[in-house]
XYZ file of C-alpha atoms in Angstrom:
589
model
C -12.976 86.394 57.764
C -10.682 88.267 55.424
C -7.431 89.587 56.700
C -5.554 92.437 55.114
C -1.949 91.848 54.204
C 0.252 94.773 54.980
C 2.601 95.915 52.251
C 6.299 95.257 52.787
C 8.215 98.209 54.136
C 9.956 100.341 51.546
C 13.716 100.228 52.030
C 15.636 103.394 51.632
C 18.274 103.271 48.873
C 21.720 102.429 50.145
C 24.030 105.377 50.193
C 26.961 105.027 47.786
C 29.052 107.557 49.587
C 31.105 110.378 48.175
C 33.049 109.353 45.057
C 36.805 109.577 45.460
C 38.454 112.028 43.054
C 41.219 110.717 40.840
C 44.024 112.682 42.471
C 43.065 111.333 45.897
C 42.821 107.778 44.578
C 46.292 108.135 43.041
C 47.724 109.318 46.344
C 46.148 106.396 48.203
C 47.316 103.794 45.654
C 50.924 104.986 45.764
C 50.791 105.195 49.534
C 49.791 101.529 49.637
C 52.644 100.772 47.207
C 55.236 101.813 49.797
C 57.247 98.644 50.550
C 59.085 100.097 53.537
C 56.931 98.120 55.972
C 58.069 94.770 54.520
C 61.742 95.717 54.893
C 61.168 96.963 58.439
C 59.517 93.671 59.438
C 62.471 91.653 58.131
C 65.106 93.852 59.798
C 63.106 93.913 63.042
C 62.948 90.100 63.089
C 66.719 89.878 62.675
C 67.250 92.482 65.397
C 64.970 90.727 67.890
C 66.874 87.450 67.445
C 70.233 89.210 68.015
C 71.178 88.694 64.414
C 73.443 91.747 64.563
C 75.352 90.432 67.634
C 74.238 93.404 69.698
C 71.085 94.841 71.104
C 69.376 97.229 68.725
C 66.354 99.345 69.476
C 63.405 100.010 67.227
C 64.711 103.396 66.083
C 68.005 101.909 64.893
C 66.174 99.091 63.090
C 63.902 101.651 61.407
C 66.869 103.711 60.205
C 68.630 100.631 58.853
C 65.421 99.558 57.133
C 65.086 103.000 55.558
C 68.626 102.867 54.157
C 68.088 99.397 52.704
C 64.754 100.491 51.238
C 66.415 103.458 49.521
C 69.169 101.165 48.214
C 66.458 99.000 46.663
C 65.474 102.028 44.575
C 69.069 102.594 43.446
C 69.955 105.336 45.935
C 73.674 105.054 46.852
C 74.627 104.946 50.542
C 77.596 106.966 51.789
C 79.469 105.012 54.529
C 81.645 106.624 57.197
C 82.236 103.887 59.784
C 85.097 104.452 62.267
C 87.534 101.823 63.526
C 85.741 99.084 65.468
C 88.105 96.633 67.184
C 89.970 94.610 64.613
C 88.004 96.168 61.729
C 89.467 99.113 59.939
C 87.573 102.288 59.197
C 85.260 102.174 56.197
C 84.742 105.242 54.049
C 83.084 104.562 50.735
C 79.878 104.351 48.794
C 77.549 101.372 48.460
C 76.061 101.603 44.980
C 75.500 97.921 44.126
C 71.723 97.742 43.809
C 70.088 94.364 44.506
C 67.900 94.267 41.401
C 65.856 91.400 42.803
C 64.703 93.573 45.710
C 63.998 96.410 43.274
C 61.325 94.214 41.721
C 59.215 94.598 44.890
C 58.531 98.382 44.603
C 58.368 97.991 40.837
C 55.594 95.409 41.149
C 53.642 97.444 43.694
C 53.710 100.556 41.516
C 52.798 98.381 38.525
C 49.711 97.215 40.437
C 48.862 100.818 41.345
C 49.118 101.837 37.680
C 46.700 99.092 36.657
C 44.123 100.128 39.252
C 44.395 103.788 38.303
C 43.961 102.928 34.619
C 40.734 101.109 35.485
C 39.420 104.166 37.324
C 40.403 106.755 34.695
C 38.553 107.896 31.624
C 40.213 108.666 28.331
C 43.018 111.184 28.751
C 42.717 111.341 32.573
C 45.398 108.832 33.501
C 47.967 111.527 34.171
C 45.946 113.100 36.998
C 46.209 110.256 39.557
C 49.761 109.449 38.399
C 51.011 112.966 39.123
C 49.347 113.019 42.542
C 50.648 109.562 43.415
C 54.217 110.361 42.334
C 54.231 113.510 44.449
C 53.196 111.456 47.493
C 55.832 108.804 46.705
C 58.609 111.390 46.361
C 57.559 113.093 49.582
C 57.737 109.781 51.486
C 61.138 108.798 50.059
C 62.506 112.230 50.926
C 61.183 111.879 54.472
C 62.712 108.407 54.811
C 66.052 109.729 53.576
C 65.970 112.586 56.069
C 65.007 110.380 59.024
C 67.407 107.526 58.194
C 70.549 109.656 58.027
C 73.055 108.829 60.744
C 76.660 109.678 61.431
C 77.714 106.383 59.785
C 75.279 106.047 56.871
C 73.881 108.964 54.865
C 72.082 109.427 51.557
C 71.898 112.279 49.083
C 68.591 114.149 49.172
C 68.514 114.626 45.400
C 69.198 110.956 44.705
C 66.478 110.061 47.216
C 64.030 112.056 45.131
C 65.096 111.124 41.586
C 65.838 107.387 41.796
C 62.553 106.348 43.508
C 60.704 108.669 41.147
C 62.094 106.773 38.146
C 61.210 103.359 39.597
C 57.657 104.407 40.524
C 57.032 106.110 37.178
C 58.257 103.089 35.229
C 56.050 100.716 37.199
C 52.958 102.932 36.885
C 53.370 103.431 33.131
C 53.854 99.714 32.543
C 50.830 98.890 34.675
C 48.637 101.470 32.959
C 49.568 100.280 29.488
C 49.121 96.643 30.486
C 45.589 97.395 31.634
C 44.444 99.813 28.923
C 46.483 98.566 25.940
C 45.925 101.976 24.393
C 47.755 105.292 24.387
C 44.423 107.027 23.820
C 43.144 106.026 27.238
C 46.424 106.931 28.907
C 47.388 110.260 27.352
C 44.497 110.985 24.971
C 46.550 110.562 21.773
C 45.425 108.157 19.064
C 48.547 106.646 17.542
C 46.630 105.333 14.508
C 45.396 108.827 13.658
C 48.909 110.247 13.916
C 50.365 107.507 11.738
C 47.639 107.917 9.092
C 48.883 111.446 8.376
C 52.165 110.141 6.993
C 52.717 108.838 3.502
C 52.701 105.160 2.647
C 56.489 105.076 2.364
C 56.836 106.649 5.809
C 54.436 104.090 7.268
C 56.432 101.268 5.694
C 59.637 102.689 7.161
C 57.986 103.061 10.558
C 56.651 99.502 10.549
C 60.107 98.222 9.590
C 61.780 100.213 12.392
C 59.206 99.078 14.960
C 59.664 95.452 13.890
C 63.443 95.827 14.295
C 63.000 97.251 17.805
C 60.718 94.381 18.814
C 63.103 91.838 17.296
C 65.935 93.335 19.353
C 63.742 93.015 22.449
C 63.042 89.371 21.625
C 66.771 88.772 21.217
C 67.516 90.463 24.557
C 64.904 88.308 26.322
C 66.382 85.182 24.750
C 69.849 86.327 25.832
C 68.653 86.789 29.409
C 66.989 83.384 29.371
C 70.261 81.835 28.243
C 72.118 83.676 30.999
C 69.630 82.388 33.560
C 70.138 78.796 32.378
C 73.907 79.253 32.525
C 73.765 80.664 36.086
C 71.468 77.842 37.200
C 73.828 75.276 35.684
C 76.837 76.818 37.474
C 74.938 76.809 40.780
C 73.934 73.169 40.338
C 77.455 72.115 39.342
C 79.072 73.890 42.356
C 76.304 73.104 44.875
C 78.702 71.439 47.318
C 80.802 74.606 47.619
C 77.683 76.698 48.247
C 76.472 74.385 51.029
C 79.902 74.335 52.711
C 79.922 78.150 52.910
C 76.459 78.082 54.522
C 77.677 75.605 57.129
C 80.784 77.643 57.939
C 78.766 80.773 58.797
C 76.685 79.257 61.682
C 74.114 82.038 61.225
C 71.164 80.088 62.601
C 67.704 79.797 61.134
C 66.908 83.506 61.084
C 70.363 84.471 59.849
C 70.320 81.872 57.087
C 66.862 83.074 56.035
C 67.970 86.720 55.903
C 71.147 85.771 54.036
C 69.156 83.737 51.510
C 66.702 86.603 50.916
C 69.638 88.963 50.427
C 71.125 86.619 47.828
C 67.761 86.321 46.112
C 67.947 90.076 45.760
C 71.176 89.705 43.762
C 69.888 86.920 41.464
C 69.199 89.356 38.561
C 72.718 90.751 39.024
C 74.153 87.241 38.759
C 72.053 86.669 35.637
C 73.636 89.717 33.959
C 77.096 88.551 35.074
C 76.428 85.184 33.410
C 75.402 86.980 30.216
C 78.617 89.010 30.251
C 80.648 85.844 30.891
C 79.058 84.021 27.933
C 79.732 86.974 25.614
C 83.455 86.885 26.413
C 83.549 90.288 28.125
C 83.526 88.763 31.622
C 83.051 90.615 34.900
C 84.960 91.522 38.039
C 84.369 91.076 41.767
C 86.634 93.868 42.925
C 89.663 95.825 41.824
C 92.165 93.637 39.980
C 89.861 90.608 39.671
C 88.846 88.917 36.411
C 86.200 86.285 35.665
C 85.935 85.445 31.955
C 86.121 82.516 29.539
C 89.886 82.118 29.976
C 90.485 82.487 33.730
C 88.963 83.132 37.156
C 91.167 85.317 39.396
C 89.200 86.805 42.313
C 91.463 86.497 45.349
C 89.844 86.591 48.804
C 86.074 87.183 48.775
C 83.476 87.676 51.524
C 81.862 84.503 52.833
C 78.723 84.693 50.712
C 77.362 81.331 49.503
C 76.630 82.681 46.021
C 80.352 83.192 45.430
C 80.790 79.428 45.606
C 79.082 79.106 42.202
C 81.816 80.968 40.304
C 82.802 79.058 37.138
C 86.238 77.557 36.553
C 86.814 77.821 32.778
C 88.585 75.092 30.856
C 89.916 76.143 27.468
C 88.778 75.710 24.743
C 85.532 74.139 25.999
C 84.492 77.242 27.887
C 84.109 79.121 24.585
C 81.076 76.967 23.853
C 79.191 79.412 26.094
C 79.420 81.977 23.264
C 76.647 80.046 21.550
C 74.151 81.640 23.992
C 74.246 85.179 22.502
C 74.522 83.711 18.989
C 71.365 81.664 19.516
C 69.654 84.727 20.978
C 70.459 86.669 17.806
C 69.208 83.750 15.697
C 65.903 83.854 17.584
C 65.660 87.588 16.857
C 66.312 87.030 13.127
C 63.800 84.197 12.955
C 61.168 86.276 14.737
C 61.748 89.193 12.348
C 61.245 86.874 9.375
C 57.964 85.636 10.851
C 56.810 89.230 11.412
C 56.845 89.872 7.644
C 57.811 93.565 7.845
C 61.075 93.446 5.873
C 60.248 96.452 3.695
C 63.905 97.395 3.372
C 64.559 94.090 1.606
C 61.686 94.834 -0.771
C 63.132 98.269 -1.543
C 66.654 96.923 -2.106
C 65.351 94.129 -4.357
C 63.713 96.789 -6.566
C 66.941 98.773 -6.809
C 69.267 95.791 -7.298
C 67.863 93.118 -9.557
C 70.504 90.513 -8.620
C 68.717 88.719 -5.797
C 71.741 87.264 -3.934
C 73.319 90.714 -3.645
C 70.120 92.469 -2.557
C 69.387 89.712 -0.006
C 72.898 89.977 1.445
C 72.650 93.773 1.768
C 69.271 93.632 3.517
C 70.376 90.879 5.931
C 73.603 92.686 6.843
C 71.676 95.895 7.449
C 69.177 94.042 9.637
C 71.995 92.394 11.613
C 73.650 95.772 12.104
C 70.477 97.374 13.473
C 69.524 94.515 15.799
C 73.123 94.156 16.947
C 73.339 97.862 17.820
C 70.049 97.793 19.722
C 71.086 94.611 21.537
C 74.377 96.254 22.430
C 72.562 99.276 23.858
C 70.362 96.994 25.977
C 73.459 95.132 27.178
C 75.142 98.412 28.143
C 72.073 99.395 30.175
C 71.938 96.012 31.927
C 75.645 96.152 32.689
C 75.325 99.650 34.122
C 72.376 98.778 36.364
C 73.986 95.593 37.672
C 77.380 97.191 38.316
C 78.272 98.861 41.592
C 80.408 99.022 44.684
C 80.137 97.587 48.190
C 82.434 100.235 49.669
C 84.536 97.593 51.462
C 88.240 97.388 50.692
C 88.790 96.442 47.067
C 85.114 95.513 46.525
C 84.530 98.813 44.757
C 84.178 97.508 41.175
C 81.700 94.636 40.953
C 80.107 93.641 37.693
C 80.931 93.849 33.983
C 82.352 96.810 32.128
C 79.228 98.197 30.386
C 80.919 99.338 27.171
C 82.970 96.184 26.740
C 79.934 94.030 27.450
C 77.872 95.981 24.910
C 80.480 95.608 22.139
C 80.920 91.872 22.637
C 77.185 91.286 22.846
C 76.455 93.403 19.738
C 78.908 91.415 17.601
C 77.633 87.997 18.653
C 73.985 89.021 18.387
C 74.552 90.365 14.859
C 76.203 87.081 13.869
C 73.225 85.193 15.236
C 70.786 87.440 13.333
C 72.492 86.549 10.040
C 72.313 82.863 10.901
C 68.676 82.991 11.991
C 67.578 85.080 9.003
C 69.284 82.666 6.614
C 67.776 79.543 8.190
C 64.302 80.977 8.861
C 62.895 80.211 5.366
C 64.048 76.602 5.773
C 62.715 76.174 9.308
C 59.474 78.110 8.992
C 56.679 75.928 7.522
C 54.731 77.008 4.471
C 51.421 78.455 5.685
C 49.989 79.172 2.242
C 47.151 76.594 2.656
C 45.995 78.624 5.656
C 45.227 81.558 3.353
C 42.013 79.833 2.343
C 40.810 79.954 5.925
C 41.722 83.627 6.283
C 39.966 84.416 3.011
C 36.762 82.822 4.320
C 36.914 79.855 1.925
C 37.147 76.178 2.656
C 38.747 73.462 0.609
C 35.320 72.332 -0.584
C 34.542 75.840 -1.856
C 37.856 75.985 -3.660
C 37.270 72.604 -5.335
C 33.777 73.680 -6.421
C 35.172 76.872 -7.956
C 37.836 74.921 -9.845
C 35.220 72.474 -11.086
C 33.045 75.338 -12.357
C 36.028 76.797 -14.183
C 36.717 73.451 -15.881
C 33.082 73.124 -16.972
C 33.161 76.625 -18.400
C 36.336 75.881 -20.319
C 34.809 72.663 -21.668
C 31.734 74.559 -22.885
C 33.956 77.073 -24.640
C 35.851 74.302 -26.391
C 32.622 72.701 -27.588
C 31.380 76.041 -28.874
C 34.681 76.565 -30.663
C 34.382 73.209 -32.396
C 30.890 74.049 -33.606
C 31.887 77.454 -34.941
C 34.941 76.024 -36.715
C 37.304 78.733 -35.463
C 40.967 78.358 -34.711
C 41.824 76.479 -31.511
C 44.143 79.249 -30.412
C 41.190 81.488 -29.542
C 39.775 79.116 -26.902
C 40.802 81.319 -23.991
C 39.561 84.521 -25.640
C 36.417 86.376 -24.531
C 33.154 85.625 -26.327
C 30.938 88.393 -27.735
C 27.516 87.117 -28.814
C 28.930 83.815 -29.950
C 32.009 85.341 -31.605
C 35.405 84.622 -30.041
C 37.845 87.528 -29.911
C 41.413 86.316 -30.250
C 43.683 87.559 -27.464
C 41.245 90.282 -26.470
C 42.355 92.413 -29.425
C 39.758 94.688 -31.021
C 41.727 94.917 -34.250
C 41.610 91.132 -34.660
C 37.852 91.034 -34.149
C 36.720 94.006 -36.189
C 34.295 91.955 -38.214
C 32.534 90.559 -35.121
C 32.349 93.969 -33.482
C 31.120 95.544 -36.703
C 28.247 93.086 -36.973
C 27.423 93.509 -33.282
C 27.290 97.311 -33.419
C 25.464 97.303 -36.771
C 22.702 95.070 -35.438
C 22.422 97.229 -32.325
C 22.264 100.333 -34.504
C 19.503 98.927 -36.648
C 17.422 97.875 -33.654
C 17.850 101.285 -32.018
C 16.894 103.230 -35.121
C 13.839 101.085 -35.742
C 12.679 101.519 -32.147
C 13.204 105.285 -32.152
C 11.575 105.874 -35.529
C 8.607 103.681 -34.702
C 7.802 105.921 -31.742
C 7.200 108.999 -33.943
C 6.365 107.752 -37.442
C 4.354 104.958 -39.043
C 5.950 101.977 -40.623
C 5.627 103.297 -44.129
C 7.489 106.479 -43.359
C 10.254 104.447 -41.787
C 10.692 102.349 -44.910
C 10.672 105.448 -47.103
C 13.237 107.119 -44.935
C 15.545 104.112 -45.135
C 15.300 104.056 -48.935
C 16.028 107.799 -49.130
C 19.075 107.368 -46.957
C 20.411 104.545 -49.098
C 19.960 106.580 -52.285
C 21.584 109.750 -50.877
C 24.784 110.735 -52.537
C 27.020 111.321 -49.485
C 26.700 111.824 -45.716
C 26.753 115.263 -44.160
C 29.940 116.829 -42.876
C 28.937 116.149 -39.252
C 28.754 112.417 -39.859
C 31.648 110.030 -39.926
C 31.654 107.908 -43.062
C 31.878 104.203 -42.344
C 32.944 101.349 -44.583
C 32.528 97.647 -44.365
C 35.874 97.242 -42.674
C 35.417 100.141 -40.241
C 34.201 99.823 -36.645
C 32.337 102.499 -34.667
C 34.343 104.369 -32.068
C 33.643 102.983 -28.546
C 32.785 106.356 -27.030
C 30.468 107.204 -29.916
C 28.689 103.873 -29.608
C 28.221 104.220 -25.835
C 26.870 107.741 -26.130
C 24.631 106.667 -28.975
C 23.107 103.737 -27.125
C 22.634 105.784 -23.942
C 20.809 108.530 -25.823
C 18.653 106.036 -27.624
C 17.731 104.358 -24.360
C 16.627 107.682 -22.943
C 14.511 108.428 -26.003
C 12.848 105.044 -26.005
C 12.144 105.159 -22.291
C 9.699 108.065 -22.693
C 7.751 108.865 -25.851
C 8.825 112.107 -27.495
C 6.974 114.278 -29.961
C 9.902 115.413 -32.040
C 11.760 113.151 -34.413
C 15.191 111.985 -33.213
C 18.284 113.554 -34.655
C 19.867 111.932 -37.621
C 22.705 109.609 -36.606
C 25.516 108.037 -38.472
C 24.855 104.627 -39.920
C 27.009 102.068 -41.606
C 27.135 102.641 -45.291
C 26.933 99.202 -46.817
C 28.428 99.090 -50.297
C 25.900 98.093 -52.892
C 26.535 94.913 -54.783
C 27.759 95.443 -58.294
C 25.156 94.462 -60.765
C 26.176 92.654 -63.883
C 25.047 94.402 -67.057
C 22.312 92.663 -68.920
C 22.579 91.622 -72.529
C 20.365 94.387 -73.875
C 22.294 97.011 -71.872
C 25.588 95.870 -73.220
């Protein structure tokens, strides 16, 4: 008995939902990037464990979290704290930004920029960015308005501008990291714009861009050296740091919060170490100095990180100046590897004395990289500098201008050193050119072997012909060797070549329209003619046809011989061979 198998039920297609527009996706991504919740959780944990030595409700913890979150974005806090027991009144501004905590909102906006770049088509990246920045500014303004108290207040304009700059920087970096193209971000093709300039302008632009990147490499190397110096100072003074921790008796939660706060100031300490190694130094309050010659700070707050301050010993402390010098050397070496030193090429064409042109180009390169490194140092010094608004702790960090000048000089010195030593350190990569050219060593050996065989064949042919050995490397024309490629030196060989070609062409053309007898009669009549016509160029035994005339003649002949024609070809110039002089016979004399 047959049974029927029922067909499987048809499933309805799964609904994909309504696609989210770009502006809405930008608003959601930047809303997720708000790091206020993380700060509120940390402050709430400290408040619940009585870390502030008094009971604090949720509203007070939220306001304190909002002020700290705004400070992370660089928004200064205006303090107006009245007298509290033994503590004096505090009226000042807290502008020292913990750059380590600033990395948190910067990373979150960086992640949002990457996701928005993935969702955007070419030239649409600005739509979700604008919507997301508007949402971010609205939230920071709301946090500033809610967090204001009688003791701590923030400026509304600063609460709008500073977070806007941090969020925009993170989003742009994230979008470029994901797309790697300005076309996808803003719809502008940089290659098309550059192609409109002349070659000299493109060379100048590539040189300038290489200098900017070399300055960035030098700044990164400088920061790496500052980080190593700060880590070495912390390791050397570890006992002092631990003793300060033990004297605070903050407990587990307090020690954790204090450690996280100090982690927030790690980038600031890195910049201070850079300023110290450059010789500019830094300060930890009014009237304090920390440089390569002395450390005079007076009484400082009980923060464990202050236990890692260096105690210089002259003249050994000046060895730290090698950090910015080495950073400049790395920048000069990297610029040499980049191979975009078009200014050196231009100077070498203007000044033929190589040592002078090389010195001018290297000094100019050191000046440019030193200036750019100084500008970067000024920016780092300005961002890491600030005030705590407590007593004399109103000037913390390096002087930006002084730090920039010291750093520019040492970086320029390092660039000269690195550029001079780069040709000696950098290995010769010329054998790698074979690989880039698509040839292997075996192919190159085979080509050289073929060249040797060809030269050997030419030498054998030269021996057979009995010509001079100096013409071995000359080109061969139908067995004749032209010395040095000169037409004047090979007139006889060229004459014979063109004469034979002329005879073959005339015979072929005449045979197409006349019988053999007529051809022979025509040749005899031409030989017995008195002189050529005025249109023809008389030729002698030592004269060679003009190259253009010969090419046009052969091309016309080829066309005539390709297809049979009815009319006779036009009369062409021929070589007039001089007749041999005949000796008079006896009866004639």
